[in-house]
mmCIF file of C-alpha atoms in Angstrom:
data_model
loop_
_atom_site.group_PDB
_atom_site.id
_atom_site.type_symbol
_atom_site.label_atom_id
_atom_site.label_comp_id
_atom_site.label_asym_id
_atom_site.label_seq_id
_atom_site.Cartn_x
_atom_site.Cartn_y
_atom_site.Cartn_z
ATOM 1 C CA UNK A 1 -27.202 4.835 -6.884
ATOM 2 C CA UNK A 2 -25.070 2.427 -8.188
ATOM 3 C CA UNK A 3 -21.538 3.084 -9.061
ATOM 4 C CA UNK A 4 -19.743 0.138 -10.330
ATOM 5 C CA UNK A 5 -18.284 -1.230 -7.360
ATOM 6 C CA UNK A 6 -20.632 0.536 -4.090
ATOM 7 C CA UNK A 7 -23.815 1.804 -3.776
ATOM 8 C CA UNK A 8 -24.338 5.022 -2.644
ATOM 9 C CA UNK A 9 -27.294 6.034 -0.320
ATOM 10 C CA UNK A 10 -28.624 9.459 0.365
ATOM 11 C CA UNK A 11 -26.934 10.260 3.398
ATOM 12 C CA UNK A 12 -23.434 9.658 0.579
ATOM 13 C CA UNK A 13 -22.547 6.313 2.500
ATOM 14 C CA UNK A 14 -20.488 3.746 0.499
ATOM 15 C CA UNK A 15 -20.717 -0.058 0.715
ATOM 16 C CA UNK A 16 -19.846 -2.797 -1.691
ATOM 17 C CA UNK A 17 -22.717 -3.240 -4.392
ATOM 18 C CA UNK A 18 -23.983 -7.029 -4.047
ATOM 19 C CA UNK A 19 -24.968 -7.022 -7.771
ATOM 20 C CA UNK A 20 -21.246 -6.833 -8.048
ATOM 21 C CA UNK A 21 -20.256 -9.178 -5.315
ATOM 22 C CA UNK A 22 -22.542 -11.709 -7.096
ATOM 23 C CA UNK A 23 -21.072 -11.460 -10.397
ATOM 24 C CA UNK A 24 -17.548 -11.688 -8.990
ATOM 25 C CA UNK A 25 -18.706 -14.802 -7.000
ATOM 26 C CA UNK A 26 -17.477 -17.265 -10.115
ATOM 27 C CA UNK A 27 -13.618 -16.609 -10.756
ATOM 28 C CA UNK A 28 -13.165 -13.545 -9.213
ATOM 29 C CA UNK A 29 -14.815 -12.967 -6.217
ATOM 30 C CA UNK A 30 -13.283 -13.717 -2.074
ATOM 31 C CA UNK A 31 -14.476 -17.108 -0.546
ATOM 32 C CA UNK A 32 -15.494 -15.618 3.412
ATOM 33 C CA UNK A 33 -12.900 -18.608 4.299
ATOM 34 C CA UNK A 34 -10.424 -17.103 2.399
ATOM 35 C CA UNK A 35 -10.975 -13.351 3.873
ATOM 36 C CA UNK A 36 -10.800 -15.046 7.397
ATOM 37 C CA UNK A 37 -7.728 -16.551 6.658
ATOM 38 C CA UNK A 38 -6.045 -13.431 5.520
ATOM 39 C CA UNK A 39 -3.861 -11.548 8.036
ATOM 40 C CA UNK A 40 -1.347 -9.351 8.753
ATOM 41 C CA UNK A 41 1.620 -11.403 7.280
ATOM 42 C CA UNK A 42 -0.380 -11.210 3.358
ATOM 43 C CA UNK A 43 0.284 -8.858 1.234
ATOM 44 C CA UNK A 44 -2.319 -7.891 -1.152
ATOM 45 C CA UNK A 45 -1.261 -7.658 -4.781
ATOM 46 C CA UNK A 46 -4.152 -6.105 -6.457
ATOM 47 C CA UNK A 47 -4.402 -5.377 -9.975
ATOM 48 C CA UNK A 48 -7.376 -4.396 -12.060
ATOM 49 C CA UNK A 49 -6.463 -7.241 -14.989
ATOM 50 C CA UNK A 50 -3.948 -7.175 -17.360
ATOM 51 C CA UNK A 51 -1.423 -5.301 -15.570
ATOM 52 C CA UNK A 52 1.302 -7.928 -16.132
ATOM 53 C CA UNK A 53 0.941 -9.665 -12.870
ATOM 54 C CA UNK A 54 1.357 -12.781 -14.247
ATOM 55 C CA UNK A 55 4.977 -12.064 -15.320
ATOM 56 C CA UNK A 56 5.274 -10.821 -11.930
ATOM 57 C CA UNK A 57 4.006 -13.414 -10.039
ATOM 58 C CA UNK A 58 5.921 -16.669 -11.754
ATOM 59 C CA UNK A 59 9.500 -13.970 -10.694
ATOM 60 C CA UNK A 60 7.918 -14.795 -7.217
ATOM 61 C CA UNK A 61 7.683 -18.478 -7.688
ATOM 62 C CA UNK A 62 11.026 -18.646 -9.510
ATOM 63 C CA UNK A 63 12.162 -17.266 -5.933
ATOM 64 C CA UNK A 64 10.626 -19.951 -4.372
ATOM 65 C CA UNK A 65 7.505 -17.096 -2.711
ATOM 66 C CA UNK A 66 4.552 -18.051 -1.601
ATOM 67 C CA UNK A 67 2.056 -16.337 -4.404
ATOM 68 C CA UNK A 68 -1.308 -16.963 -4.341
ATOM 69 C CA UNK A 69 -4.386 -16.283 -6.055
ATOM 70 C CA UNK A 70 -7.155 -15.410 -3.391
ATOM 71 C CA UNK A 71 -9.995 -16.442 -5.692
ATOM 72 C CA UNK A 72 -9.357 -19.796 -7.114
ATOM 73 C CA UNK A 73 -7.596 -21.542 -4.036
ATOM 74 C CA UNK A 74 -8.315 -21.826 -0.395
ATOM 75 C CA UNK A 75 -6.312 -19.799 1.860
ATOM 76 C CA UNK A 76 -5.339 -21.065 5.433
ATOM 77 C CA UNK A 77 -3.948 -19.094 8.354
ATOM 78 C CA UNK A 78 -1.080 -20.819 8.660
ATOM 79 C CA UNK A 79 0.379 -19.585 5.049
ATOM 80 C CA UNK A 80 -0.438 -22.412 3.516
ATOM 81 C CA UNK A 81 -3.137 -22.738 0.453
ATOM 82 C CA UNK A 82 -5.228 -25.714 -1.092
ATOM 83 C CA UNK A 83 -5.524 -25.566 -4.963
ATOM 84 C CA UNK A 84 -8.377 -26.823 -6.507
ATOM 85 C CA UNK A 85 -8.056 -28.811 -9.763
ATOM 86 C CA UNK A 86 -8.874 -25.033 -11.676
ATOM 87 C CA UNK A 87 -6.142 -23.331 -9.472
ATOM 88 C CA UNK A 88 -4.050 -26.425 -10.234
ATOM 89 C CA UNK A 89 -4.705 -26.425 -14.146
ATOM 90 C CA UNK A 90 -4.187 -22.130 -14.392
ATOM 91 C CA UNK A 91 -1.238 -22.589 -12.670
ATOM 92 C CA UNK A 92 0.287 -24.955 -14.717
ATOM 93 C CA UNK A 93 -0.847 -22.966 -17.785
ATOM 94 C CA UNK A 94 0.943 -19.787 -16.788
ATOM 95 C CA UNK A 95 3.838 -20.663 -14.519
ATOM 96 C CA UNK A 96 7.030 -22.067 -15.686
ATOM 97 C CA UNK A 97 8.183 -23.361 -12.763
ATOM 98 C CA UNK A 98 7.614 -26.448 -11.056
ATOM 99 C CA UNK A 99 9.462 -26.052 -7.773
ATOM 100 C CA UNK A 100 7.046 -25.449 -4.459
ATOM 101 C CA UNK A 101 7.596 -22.155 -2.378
ATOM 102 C CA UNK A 102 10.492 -22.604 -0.078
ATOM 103 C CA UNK A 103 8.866 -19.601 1.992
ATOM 104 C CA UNK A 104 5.349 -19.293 3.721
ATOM 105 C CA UNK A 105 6.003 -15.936 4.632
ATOM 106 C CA UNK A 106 4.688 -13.033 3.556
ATOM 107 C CA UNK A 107 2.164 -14.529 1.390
ATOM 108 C CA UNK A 108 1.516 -12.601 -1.538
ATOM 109 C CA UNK A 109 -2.070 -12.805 -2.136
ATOM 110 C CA UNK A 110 -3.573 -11.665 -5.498
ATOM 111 C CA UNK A 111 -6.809 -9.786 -5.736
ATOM 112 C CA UNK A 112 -9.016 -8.011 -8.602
ATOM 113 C CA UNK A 113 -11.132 -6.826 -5.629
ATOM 114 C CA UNK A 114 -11.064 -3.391 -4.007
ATOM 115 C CA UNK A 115 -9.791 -2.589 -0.893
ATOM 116 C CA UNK A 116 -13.408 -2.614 0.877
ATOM 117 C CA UNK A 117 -13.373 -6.447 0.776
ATOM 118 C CA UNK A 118 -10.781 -6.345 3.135
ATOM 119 C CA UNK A 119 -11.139 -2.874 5.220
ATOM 120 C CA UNK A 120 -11.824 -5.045 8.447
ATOM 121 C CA UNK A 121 -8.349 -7.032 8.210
ATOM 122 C CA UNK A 122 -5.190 -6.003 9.500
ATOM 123 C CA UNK A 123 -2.760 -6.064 6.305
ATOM 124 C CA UNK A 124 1.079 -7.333 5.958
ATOM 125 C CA UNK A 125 1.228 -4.979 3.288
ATOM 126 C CA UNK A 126 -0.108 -3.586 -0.429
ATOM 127 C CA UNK A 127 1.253 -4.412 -3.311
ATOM 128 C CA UNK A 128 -0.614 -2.250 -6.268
ATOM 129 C CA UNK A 129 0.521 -2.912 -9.545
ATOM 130 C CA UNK A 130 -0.644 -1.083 -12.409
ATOM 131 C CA UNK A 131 -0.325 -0.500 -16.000
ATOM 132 C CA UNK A 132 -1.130 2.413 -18.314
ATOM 133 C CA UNK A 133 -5.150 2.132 -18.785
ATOM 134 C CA UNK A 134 -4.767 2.252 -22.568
ATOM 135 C CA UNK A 135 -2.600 -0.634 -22.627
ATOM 136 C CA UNK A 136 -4.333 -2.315 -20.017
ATOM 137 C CA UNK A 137 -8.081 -2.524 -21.259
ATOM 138 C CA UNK A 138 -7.113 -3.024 -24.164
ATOM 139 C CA UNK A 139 -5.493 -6.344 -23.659
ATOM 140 C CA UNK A 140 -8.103 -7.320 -21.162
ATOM 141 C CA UNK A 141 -10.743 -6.817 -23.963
ATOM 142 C CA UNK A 142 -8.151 -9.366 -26.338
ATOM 143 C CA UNK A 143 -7.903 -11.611 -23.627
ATOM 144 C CA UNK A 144 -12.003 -11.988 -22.855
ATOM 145 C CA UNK A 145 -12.996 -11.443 -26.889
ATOM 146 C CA UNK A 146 -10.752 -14.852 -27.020
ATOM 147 C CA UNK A 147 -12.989 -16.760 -24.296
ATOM 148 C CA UNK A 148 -16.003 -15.131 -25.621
ATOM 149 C CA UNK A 149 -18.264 -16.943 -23.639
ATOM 150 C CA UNK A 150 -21.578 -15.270 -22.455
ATOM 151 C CA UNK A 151 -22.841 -18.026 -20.075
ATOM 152 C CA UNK A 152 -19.862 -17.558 -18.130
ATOM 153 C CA UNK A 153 -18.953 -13.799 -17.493
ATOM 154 C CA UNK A 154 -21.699 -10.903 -18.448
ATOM 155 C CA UNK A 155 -18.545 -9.371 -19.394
ATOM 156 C CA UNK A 156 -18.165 -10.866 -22.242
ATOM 157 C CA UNK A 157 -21.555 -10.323 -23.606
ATOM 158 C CA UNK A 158 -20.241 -6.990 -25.631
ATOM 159 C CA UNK A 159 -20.662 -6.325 -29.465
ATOM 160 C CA UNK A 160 -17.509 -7.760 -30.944
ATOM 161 C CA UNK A 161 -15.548 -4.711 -31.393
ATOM 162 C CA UNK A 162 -13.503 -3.082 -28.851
ATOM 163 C CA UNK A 163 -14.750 0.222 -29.813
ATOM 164 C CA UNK A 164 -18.190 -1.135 -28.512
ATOM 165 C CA UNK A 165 -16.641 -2.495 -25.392
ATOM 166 C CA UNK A 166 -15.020 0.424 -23.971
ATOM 167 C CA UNK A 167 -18.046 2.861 -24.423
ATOM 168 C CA UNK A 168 -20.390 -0.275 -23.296
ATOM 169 C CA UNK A 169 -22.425 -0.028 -19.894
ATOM 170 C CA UNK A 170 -23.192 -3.473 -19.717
ATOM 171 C CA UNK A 171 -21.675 -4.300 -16.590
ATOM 172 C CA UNK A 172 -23.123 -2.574 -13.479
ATOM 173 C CA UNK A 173 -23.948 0.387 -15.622
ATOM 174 C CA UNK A 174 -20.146 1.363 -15.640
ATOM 175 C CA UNK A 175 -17.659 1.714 -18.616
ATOM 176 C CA UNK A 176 -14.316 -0.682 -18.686
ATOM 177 C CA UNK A 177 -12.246 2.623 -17.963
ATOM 178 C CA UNK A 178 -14.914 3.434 -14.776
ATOM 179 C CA UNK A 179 -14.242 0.637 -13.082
ATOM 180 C CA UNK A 180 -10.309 0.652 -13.798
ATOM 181 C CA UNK A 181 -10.523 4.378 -11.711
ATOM 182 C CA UNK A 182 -12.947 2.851 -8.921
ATOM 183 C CA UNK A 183 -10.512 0.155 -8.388
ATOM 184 C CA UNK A 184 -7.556 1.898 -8.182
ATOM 185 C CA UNK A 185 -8.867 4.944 -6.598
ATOM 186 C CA UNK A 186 -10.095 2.428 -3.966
ATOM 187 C CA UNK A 187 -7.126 1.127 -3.199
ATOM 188 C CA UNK A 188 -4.980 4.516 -3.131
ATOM 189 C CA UNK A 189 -7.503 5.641 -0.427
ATOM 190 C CA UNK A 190 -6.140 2.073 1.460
ATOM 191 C CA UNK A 191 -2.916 3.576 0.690
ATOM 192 C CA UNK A 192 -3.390 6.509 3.430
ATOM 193 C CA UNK A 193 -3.253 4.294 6.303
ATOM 194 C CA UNK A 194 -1.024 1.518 4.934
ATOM 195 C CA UNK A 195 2.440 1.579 6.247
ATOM 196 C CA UNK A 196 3.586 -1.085 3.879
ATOM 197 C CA UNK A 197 2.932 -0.393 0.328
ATOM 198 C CA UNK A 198 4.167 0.269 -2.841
ATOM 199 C CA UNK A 199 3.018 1.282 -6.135
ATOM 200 C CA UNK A 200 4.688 -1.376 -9.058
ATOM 201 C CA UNK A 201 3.958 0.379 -13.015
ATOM 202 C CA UNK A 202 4.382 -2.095 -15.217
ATOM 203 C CA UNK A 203 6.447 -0.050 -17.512
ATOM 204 C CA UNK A 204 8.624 0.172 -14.737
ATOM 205 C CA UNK A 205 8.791 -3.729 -14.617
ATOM 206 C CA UNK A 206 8.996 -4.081 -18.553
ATOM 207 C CA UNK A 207 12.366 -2.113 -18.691
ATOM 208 C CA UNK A 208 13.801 -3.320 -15.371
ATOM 209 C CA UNK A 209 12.100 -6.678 -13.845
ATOM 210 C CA UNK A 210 15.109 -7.602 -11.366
ATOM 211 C CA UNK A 211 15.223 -4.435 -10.279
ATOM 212 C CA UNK A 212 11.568 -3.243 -9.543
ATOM 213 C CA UNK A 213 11.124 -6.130 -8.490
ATOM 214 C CA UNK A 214 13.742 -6.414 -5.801
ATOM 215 C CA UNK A 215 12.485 -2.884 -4.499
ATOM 216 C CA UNK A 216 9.264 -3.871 -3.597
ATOM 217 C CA UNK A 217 10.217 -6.843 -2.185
ATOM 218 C CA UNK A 218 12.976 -4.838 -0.368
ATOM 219 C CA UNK A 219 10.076 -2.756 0.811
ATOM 220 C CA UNK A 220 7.841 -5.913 2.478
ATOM 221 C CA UNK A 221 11.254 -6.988 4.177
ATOM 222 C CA UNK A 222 11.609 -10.050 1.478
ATOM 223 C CA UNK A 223 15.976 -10.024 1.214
ATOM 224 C CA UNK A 224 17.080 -11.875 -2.072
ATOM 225 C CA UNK A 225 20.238 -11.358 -4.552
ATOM 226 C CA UNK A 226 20.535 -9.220 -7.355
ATOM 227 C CA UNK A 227 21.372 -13.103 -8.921
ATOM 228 C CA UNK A 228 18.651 -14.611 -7.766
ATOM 229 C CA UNK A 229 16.327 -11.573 -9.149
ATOM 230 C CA UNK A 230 18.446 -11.468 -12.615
ATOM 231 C CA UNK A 231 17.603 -15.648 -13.211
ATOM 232 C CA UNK A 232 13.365 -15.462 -11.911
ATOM 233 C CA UNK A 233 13.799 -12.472 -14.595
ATOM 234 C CA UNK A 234 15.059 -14.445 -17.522
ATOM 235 C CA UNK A 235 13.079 -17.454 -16.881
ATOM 236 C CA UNK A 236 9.982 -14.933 -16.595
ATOM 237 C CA UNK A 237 10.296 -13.160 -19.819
ATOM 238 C CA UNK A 238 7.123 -12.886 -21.862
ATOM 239 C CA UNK A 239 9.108 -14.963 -24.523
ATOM 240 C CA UNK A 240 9.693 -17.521 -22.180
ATOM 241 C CA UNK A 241 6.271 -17.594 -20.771
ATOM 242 C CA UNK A 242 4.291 -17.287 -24.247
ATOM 243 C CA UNK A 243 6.634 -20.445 -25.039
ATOM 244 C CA UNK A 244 5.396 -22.247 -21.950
ATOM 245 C CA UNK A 245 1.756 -21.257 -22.201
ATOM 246 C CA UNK A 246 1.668 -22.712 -25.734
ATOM 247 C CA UNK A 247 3.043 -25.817 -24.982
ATOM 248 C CA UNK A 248 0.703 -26.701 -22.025
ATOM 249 C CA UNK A 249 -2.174 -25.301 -23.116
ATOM 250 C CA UNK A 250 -4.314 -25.482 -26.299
ATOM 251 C CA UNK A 251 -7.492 -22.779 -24.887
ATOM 252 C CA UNK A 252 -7.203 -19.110 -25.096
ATOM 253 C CA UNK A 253 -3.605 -17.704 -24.447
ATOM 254 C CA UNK A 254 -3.421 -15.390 -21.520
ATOM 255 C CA UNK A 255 -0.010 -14.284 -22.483
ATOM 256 C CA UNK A 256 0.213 -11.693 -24.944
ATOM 257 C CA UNK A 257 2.527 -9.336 -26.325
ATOM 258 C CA UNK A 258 3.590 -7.509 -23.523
ATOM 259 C CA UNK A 259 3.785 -4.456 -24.954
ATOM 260 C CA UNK A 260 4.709 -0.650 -23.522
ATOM 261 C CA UNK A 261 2.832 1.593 -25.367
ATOM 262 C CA UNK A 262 0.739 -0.437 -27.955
ATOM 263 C CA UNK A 263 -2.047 1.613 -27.599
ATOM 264 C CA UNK A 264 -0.322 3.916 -30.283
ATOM 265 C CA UNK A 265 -0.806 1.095 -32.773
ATOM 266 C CA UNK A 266 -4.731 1.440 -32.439
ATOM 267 C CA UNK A 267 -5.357 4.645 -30.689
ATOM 268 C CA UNK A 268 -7.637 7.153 -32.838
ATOM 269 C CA UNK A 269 -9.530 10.219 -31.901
ATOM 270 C CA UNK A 270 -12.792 8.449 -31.763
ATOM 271 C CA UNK A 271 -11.421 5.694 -29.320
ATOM 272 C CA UNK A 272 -9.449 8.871 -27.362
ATOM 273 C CA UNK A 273 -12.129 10.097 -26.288
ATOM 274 C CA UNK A 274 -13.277 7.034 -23.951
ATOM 275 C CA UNK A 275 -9.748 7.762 -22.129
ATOM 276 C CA UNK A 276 -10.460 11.378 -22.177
ATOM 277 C CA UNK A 277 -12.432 11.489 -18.760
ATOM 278 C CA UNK A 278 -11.383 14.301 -15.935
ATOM 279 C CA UNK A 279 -11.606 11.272 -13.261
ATOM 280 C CA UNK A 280 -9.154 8.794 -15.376
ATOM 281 C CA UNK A 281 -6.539 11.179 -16.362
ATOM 282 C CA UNK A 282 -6.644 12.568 -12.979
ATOM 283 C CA UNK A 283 -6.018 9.595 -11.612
ATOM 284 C CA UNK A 284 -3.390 8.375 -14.365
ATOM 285 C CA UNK A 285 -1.907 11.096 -14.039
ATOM 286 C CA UNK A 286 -1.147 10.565 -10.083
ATOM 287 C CA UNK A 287 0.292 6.734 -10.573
ATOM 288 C CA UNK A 288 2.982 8.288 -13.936
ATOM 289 C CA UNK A 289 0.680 8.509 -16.962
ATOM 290 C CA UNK A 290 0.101 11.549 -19.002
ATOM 291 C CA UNK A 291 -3.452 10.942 -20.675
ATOM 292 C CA UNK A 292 -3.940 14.627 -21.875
ATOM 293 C CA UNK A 293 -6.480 14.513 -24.655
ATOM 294 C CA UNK A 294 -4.592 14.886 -28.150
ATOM 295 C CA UNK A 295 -5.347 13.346 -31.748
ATOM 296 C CA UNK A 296 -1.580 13.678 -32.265
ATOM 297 C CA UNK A 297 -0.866 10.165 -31.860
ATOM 298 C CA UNK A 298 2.989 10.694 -31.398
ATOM 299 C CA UNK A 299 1.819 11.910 -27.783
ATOM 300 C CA UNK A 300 3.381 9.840 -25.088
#
């Protein structure tokens, strides 16, 4: 059957679905040079969408890092990357800074993929950074609705409501919030035989960038100053960045609000009960988010 990411035979053996490895072919999916490339001196950053990598990853340029994006530029196995004029033109839309990375090593390599793509490579590390699914889907649904371009992603073929969306089966036959658990669920199984890894909330990050920050990079061996952390901070804010973003780009703006807790602006009973699944609030629940079903919207 399929399930979103895998098919599942009879016999209850997983592999990757290839209606899914299609679709992810055009903007999200792994080039097989780029999965070659990878080794064990990368560290995966993997994040469903919308977790507030992007803040995350122009702190790691401001520190002169070498942050990549494993699905819009080519990868080589001596740290270094090629961007392509897309890569070029996204960077340049959502990072501030201009200076080059100063470091090759570890390479922090962004993925929206599970873990499967790369169960056959020996890892530097995993970076999993993660935001409360509320929060999350919800700005992933602003940021698409903006694009709203059907030739380009089926996932933006949805009615025009977010209510629609996040009950919709459109992609894969799975809801938004299914595939949010199969990713992450996918990579906390990684997470058992990963030495190197740590878990980044971005609620965490929101109240104390420097800070989380420098512990996970602490944690892949990556030394830098509480100075240096406090400045890629400041120049990193979502003020900072929304400024940027407008001023070099006139298409949809990938920056947002940045928000902790904004689902309380929107939340009502009808829309908790797409977030009121045993699997996601199990799973919530094990990365720091309490999704107990309530209509009392004061519930954090």
């Amino acid at each position: 059957m399929i399930t979103g990411f895998f098919v599942e035979d009879q016999e209850g053996h997983r592999r990757l679905n290839d209606e899914f490895r299609r679709f992810r072919e055009d903007g999200y999916g792994l080039p097989p040079d780029n999965l070659r490339a990878i080794g064990d001196k990368d560290v995966i950053v993997a994040n469903y969408g919308s977790a507030g990598t992007v803040a995350i990853n122009n702190i790691l340029a401001e520190l002169g890092l070498n942050y990549v994006a494993s699905n819009i530029a080519t990868l080589h196995a001596d740290g270094t990357s090629s961007a392509t004029e897309s890569y070029t033109e996204r960077w340049q839309q959502l990072i501030t800074t201009r200076q080059a990375a100063t470091t090759l090593w570890p390479r922090f390599t962004k993925t929206h993929l599970p873990h499967e793509y790369f169960s056959s490579k020996r890892l530097g590390g995993v970076w999993i950074v993660v935001r409360d699914p509320r929060d999350a889907l919800y700005s992933l649904y602003r940021i698409l609705h903006q694009q709203d371009d059907p030739a380009t992603d089926p996932y933006e073929t949805w009615n025009h409501s977010f209510d629609d969306w996040i009950n919709d089966n459109s992609v894969l036959n799975r809801r938004p919030v299914d595939m949010w658990v199969e990713f992450y669920s996918s990579w906390l199984e990684r997470a058992g035989y990963q030495d190197e890894l740590t878990i980044t909330r971005f609620e965490d990050f929101k109240r104390n960038p420097a800070q989380t920050i420098g512990a996970a990079l602490e944690r892949f061996g990556v030394k830098v100053t509480r100075q240096q952390l406090d400045a890629a901070a400041s120049a990193s804010s979502f003020a900072a960045m929304q400024t940027h973003e407008s001023a070099v780009s006139t298409g949809a703006q990938v920056i947002r609000r940045g928000m902790i807790n904004e689902w309380r602006e929107w939340m009502d009973d009808e829309k908790w009960r797409a977030f009121s699944g045993d699997d996601l609030r199990e799973l919530a629940g094990k990365l720091g988010y309490d999704l107990t079903f309530t209509s009392d919207l004061s519930h954090s």
